[in-house]
Amino acid sequence: MSELNPMATAPYAQNARPFLYGGELEGIAEVLASGQYGHGDVTEQFERALADFLGVDDVVAVASGTAALHIALAVAGIGPGDEVIVPSMTFCATVQAIRACGAHPRFAEVDPATLCLRPRDVMDALTPRTRAVLPVLYGGRAVDFSDIREALEEREIVVVEDAAHAFGSYRGTARVGSTRDALTCFSFGPIKTLTCGQGGALVPQNPGQARRARHMRLLGMAESPAERAHNITYHVEGFGLRAHLSQINAVIGLAQIKHFPALEAQRKELWRAYAEALDDATGVLLVDVDVDRSVPTLCAVRVPDRDQVFTALRDRGIGVGTHYPPNHLQAAFRRWRRPLLITEQIGNEILTLPFHQLMTTDDVRFVAKAVREVLR
Ligand SMILES: Cc1ncc(COP(=O)(O)O)c(C=O)c1O
């Protein structure tokens, strides 16, 4: 495994990184030799593997998590002037997907313990122009809107989930993405639990959404690449993007998904090791990912004097990060700024600890000890 995953420095020096199991390189070599690099059979095999894993009829693979969000919002009918409720505490990709549809982000607060939207945060942010809610499953934790589902349905508000962090996590006893009460979007970017190098997918709620998403990911063309290979012409039926998942990327995901049980167990173990090692550490608040039900993507804490703690840990060679600087404070989203005091406080306190599968529980304890020392 070490030849496949060489590290120039100690594992804890990196905040996150992909993990290769074997099979990825051989798969890429086969695709390269086939000369078919675009959307193809391998992409469709990956879609099937995702659908089987989730226990759903269909999954649409796309080029990235951002593309999945953009296409899902468009397929749900979100367009110019519509308002989408979104937590400010997310990666800027979530907000850019809303902007890509010409819609407006309505930034909302989150639960300070989980950094996820709560039903009441959604209800507080509602306006007559709200057409969608876009919860972010921070760190891998599922969100549950069953209490407000009726209220949202009455207002014809759709739910599109940003599950970029949550592939494999459960809501109750069902995998995120398997329940049809939201359009769920995954990212298979380099540091996600399951990676394609770059990639994403959305789980449609019905065949109509699946068809529209498939058209949109391939420039609005009605015919699939396989059909186009035999036809004299093709038919462009609507707006589209170049957002298909290449076979080169899909084959990486296909090699990875076979190892999901090991990945799931290891990530839970690392997260639990942090929870234990930081238990009662003065000043440290662990962001709760509901580890029994989730496959954690990251391990975040809130600390006082974050900037000093960040610098002191970096000085010790520990790869800490800040996920995320609040979006409502970003220049590009200034127009939609409103006071979000909880999020602003979290933005000053958030610190993500090194978290990836080349780390051992000893590495976790080393980092936790350094955090305690720096905070002393
Ligand atoms: C919360 C969140 N949403 C969306 C995305 C976008 O996914 P991608 O990088 O695959 O476009 C990411 C990726 O880092 C993310 O962390």
XYZ file of C-alpha atoms in Angstrom, residues 95-357:
263
model
C -23.258 28.882 -3.459
C -21.712 29.066 -6.932
C -24.061 26.283 -8.066
C -27.008 28.463 -6.995
C -25.522 31.431 -8.864
C -24.914 29.271 -11.941
C -28.709 28.881 -12.169
C -29.165 32.657 -11.887
C -30.815 32.090 -8.502
C -30.094 34.020 -5.277
C -28.611 32.485 -2.124
C -30.574 33.196 1.044
C -27.922 32.532 3.681
C -29.068 30.763 6.834
C -27.688 29.936 10.253
C -26.662 26.461 11.390
C -26.686 24.456 14.576
C -23.414 25.415 16.347
C -22.988 21.815 17.535
C -23.218 20.167 14.093
C -22.788 23.036 11.574
C -25.881 21.713 9.761
C -29.128 23.527 8.947
C -31.940 22.798 11.388
C -35.633 22.914 10.417
C -36.015 26.121 12.388
C -33.089 27.766 10.567
C -34.939 27.028 7.341
C -38.241 28.435 8.612
C -36.456 31.563 9.914
C -34.914 32.188 6.491
C -38.085 31.629 4.387
C -39.311 34.459 2.180
C -42.097 34.541 -0.431
C -39.425 34.029 -3.110
C -37.947 30.833 -1.584
C -38.123 28.011 -4.129
C -35.526 25.577 -2.759
C -33.597 24.610 0.353
C -30.032 23.365 -0.044
C -28.828 21.754 3.205
C -25.168 20.785 3.471
C -24.392 17.514 5.227
C -21.391 18.959 7.046
C -18.650 16.450 7.755
C -20.910 13.601 6.613
C -23.826 14.128 8.999
C -27.320 13.587 7.558
C -29.999 16.260 7.992
C -33.610 15.488 8.786
C -36.341 17.845 7.561
C -39.287 15.526 8.196
C -40.752 18.073 10.684
C -41.028 20.763 8.006
C -41.593 18.590 4.928
C -45.301 19.451 4.759
C -44.658 23.155 5.261
C -42.128 23.082 2.424
C -44.391 21.061 0.138
C -47.298 23.464 0.717
C -45.048 26.270 -0.532
C -43.741 24.105 -3.423
C -40.214 24.389 -2.064
C -37.876 21.611 -3.197
C -34.982 20.149 -1.223
C -31.646 19.591 -2.973
C -29.084 18.062 -0.608
C -25.378 18.881 -0.792
C -24.088 15.487 0.301
C -20.546 16.176 -0.956
C -19.296 15.022 2.468
C -21.823 12.278 3.041
C -21.493 9.433 0.566
C -22.284 6.273 2.532
C -23.739 8.035 5.591
C -27.136 7.092 6.992
C -30.202 9.099 7.893
C -31.839 6.797 10.447
C -31.538 3.372 8.835
C -31.425 4.532 5.196
C -28.367 5.627 3.272
C -28.302 9.324 2.377
C -29.611 9.525 -1.179
C -31.831 6.462 -0.949
C -35.048 8.019 0.359
C -36.348 10.075 -2.605
C -37.422 13.005 -0.417
C -34.622 15.180 -1.803
C -32.464 15.437 -4.868
C -29.148 14.287 -3.399
C -25.775 15.382 -4.795
C -22.427 13.739 -4.092
C -18.845 14.820 -4.811
C -16.111 12.345 -5.688
C -13.365 14.972 -5.617
C -9.782 14.173 -4.573
C -10.294 14.264 -0.806
C -13.792 12.853 -0.529
C -14.437 9.486 1.148
C -14.829 7.913 -2.297
C -12.829 9.580 -5.033
C -12.876 9.537 -8.825
C -10.005 12.026 -8.899
C -12.713 14.487 -9.851
C -16.380 13.618 -10.184
C -19.855 13.767 -8.759
C -23.323 12.283 -9.006
C -26.935 13.113 -8.342
C -29.710 10.784 -7.297
C -32.862 11.714 -9.215
C -36.278 11.321 -7.598
C -37.974 10.123 -10.777
C -37.162 9.087 -14.380
C -38.051 12.551 -15.743
C -35.392 14.201 -13.576
C -32.885 11.520 -14.600
C -33.550 12.155 -18.296
C -33.220 15.925 -17.948
C -30.012 15.577 -15.913
C -28.517 13.255 -18.553
C -29.332 15.746 -21.301
C -27.965 18.658 -19.342
C -24.653 16.972 -18.474
C -24.008 16.442 -22.208
C -24.727 19.811 -23.827
C -28.482 19.300 -24.000
C -28.231 16.541 -26.599
C -31.066 14.014 -26.620
C -28.929 11.099 -27.807
C -26.421 9.286 -25.611
C -22.809 9.062 -26.884
C -23.475 5.404 -27.844
C -26.530 6.429 -29.912
C -24.622 9.290 -31.521
C -21.949 6.872 -32.711
C -24.547 5.289 -35.055
C -26.647 8.310 -36.020
C -26.099 10.798 -38.847
C -27.267 13.692 -36.691
C -28.144 14.573 -33.111
C -30.826 16.726 -31.481
C -30.129 19.509 -29.016
C -33.243 19.777 -26.880
C -32.293 22.381 -24.316
C -29.614 24.107 -22.298
C -26.624 21.944 -21.497
C -23.162 21.822 -20.012
C -20.051 19.805 -20.756
C -20.372 18.029 -17.419
C -20.231 14.300 -18.089
C -17.993 12.014 -16.007
C -15.064 10.788 -18.090
C -14.308 7.080 -18.143
C -10.818 7.876 -16.828
C -12.400 9.251 -13.657
C -15.238 6.728 -13.458
C -12.828 3.792 -13.425
C -11.129 5.205 -10.308
C -14.489 5.339 -8.530
C -15.292 1.783 -9.637
C -12.028 0.535 -8.121
C -12.654 2.498 -4.910
C -16.268 1.569 -4.214
C -15.356 -2.120 -3.739
C -13.413 -1.092 -0.654
C -16.168 0.962 0.938
C -16.640 -1.262 4.030
C -12.936 -0.912 4.933
C -12.996 2.824 4.248
C -16.112 3.267 6.379
C -14.644 1.361 9.332
C -11.319 3.200 9.177
C -12.836 6.685 8.980
C -15.149 5.996 11.901
C -12.226 4.655 13.918
C -10.122 7.770 13.235
C -12.985 10.113 14.115
C -13.723 8.214 17.341
C -10.017 8.326 18.225
C -10.120 12.141 17.931
C -13.294 12.285 20.049
C -11.655 10.207 22.764
C -8.300 11.997 22.640
C -9.952 15.438 22.806
C -12.564 14.515 25.380
C -12.538 17.200 28.110
C -9.711 19.150 26.372
C -10.161 22.682 27.679
C -11.506 25.071 25.056
C -12.047 22.438 22.347
C -15.562 21.847 20.994
C -15.758 18.885 18.632
C -18.266 19.345 15.780
C -20.512 16.311 16.094
C -20.893 14.256 12.892
C -23.094 11.547 14.480
C -20.326 9.034 13.851
C -22.486 5.948 14.448
C -24.508 6.850 11.364
C -22.016 8.765 9.249
C -18.873 8.112 7.252
C -16.903 11.198 8.316
C -15.201 13.286 5.636
C -13.516 15.628 8.076
C -12.949 16.237 11.751
C -13.660 19.819 12.824
C -13.293 21.515 16.182
C -14.057 25.005 17.426
C -11.304 26.670 19.421
C -10.695 30.131 20.920
C -7.947 32.251 19.307
C -8.243 30.074 16.213
C -5.761 32.035 14.098
C -3.019 31.640 16.714
C -3.854 27.968 17.252
C -3.810 27.437 13.487
C -0.383 29.044 13.113
C 1.084 27.257 16.148
C -0.077 23.859 14.840
C 1.175 24.583 11.330
C 4.509 25.590 12.880
C 4.619 22.114 14.427
C 4.074 20.543 10.997
C 0.407 19.692 11.570
C -1.850 20.174 8.548
C -4.818 21.999 10.017
C -7.426 23.727 7.828
C -10.463 26.020 8.084
C -13.627 24.544 6.609
C -15.127 27.063 5.976
C -14.805 30.833 5.871
C -18.488 31.952 5.862
C -19.844 32.650 2.398
C -22.015 35.602 3.328
C -18.789 37.504 4.134
C -17.215 36.779 0.733
C -16.948 39.705 -1.689
C -18.714 37.816 -4.500
C -21.787 37.212 -2.315
C -21.880 40.633 -0.642
C -25.217 41.420 -2.230
C -26.895 38.690 -0.165
C -25.131 39.493 3.121
C -27.213 39.596 6.284
C -26.172 39.275 9.916
C -25.553 35.637 10.857
C -23.993 35.915 14.291
C -23.645 32.190 15.028
C -22.000 31.514 11.666
C -19.691 34.512 12.055
C -18.547 33.236 15.444
C -18.012 29.713 14.072
C -16.077 31.230 11.149
C -13.606 32.657 13.680
C -13.326 29.402 15.648
C -13.408 26.597 13.100
C -10.359 24.404 12.680
C -10.206 21.134 10.780
C -7.722 18.542 11.955
C -5.692 16.240 9.688
C -8.075 13.465 8.671
C -7.391 10.848 6.026
C -6.785 7.160 5.675
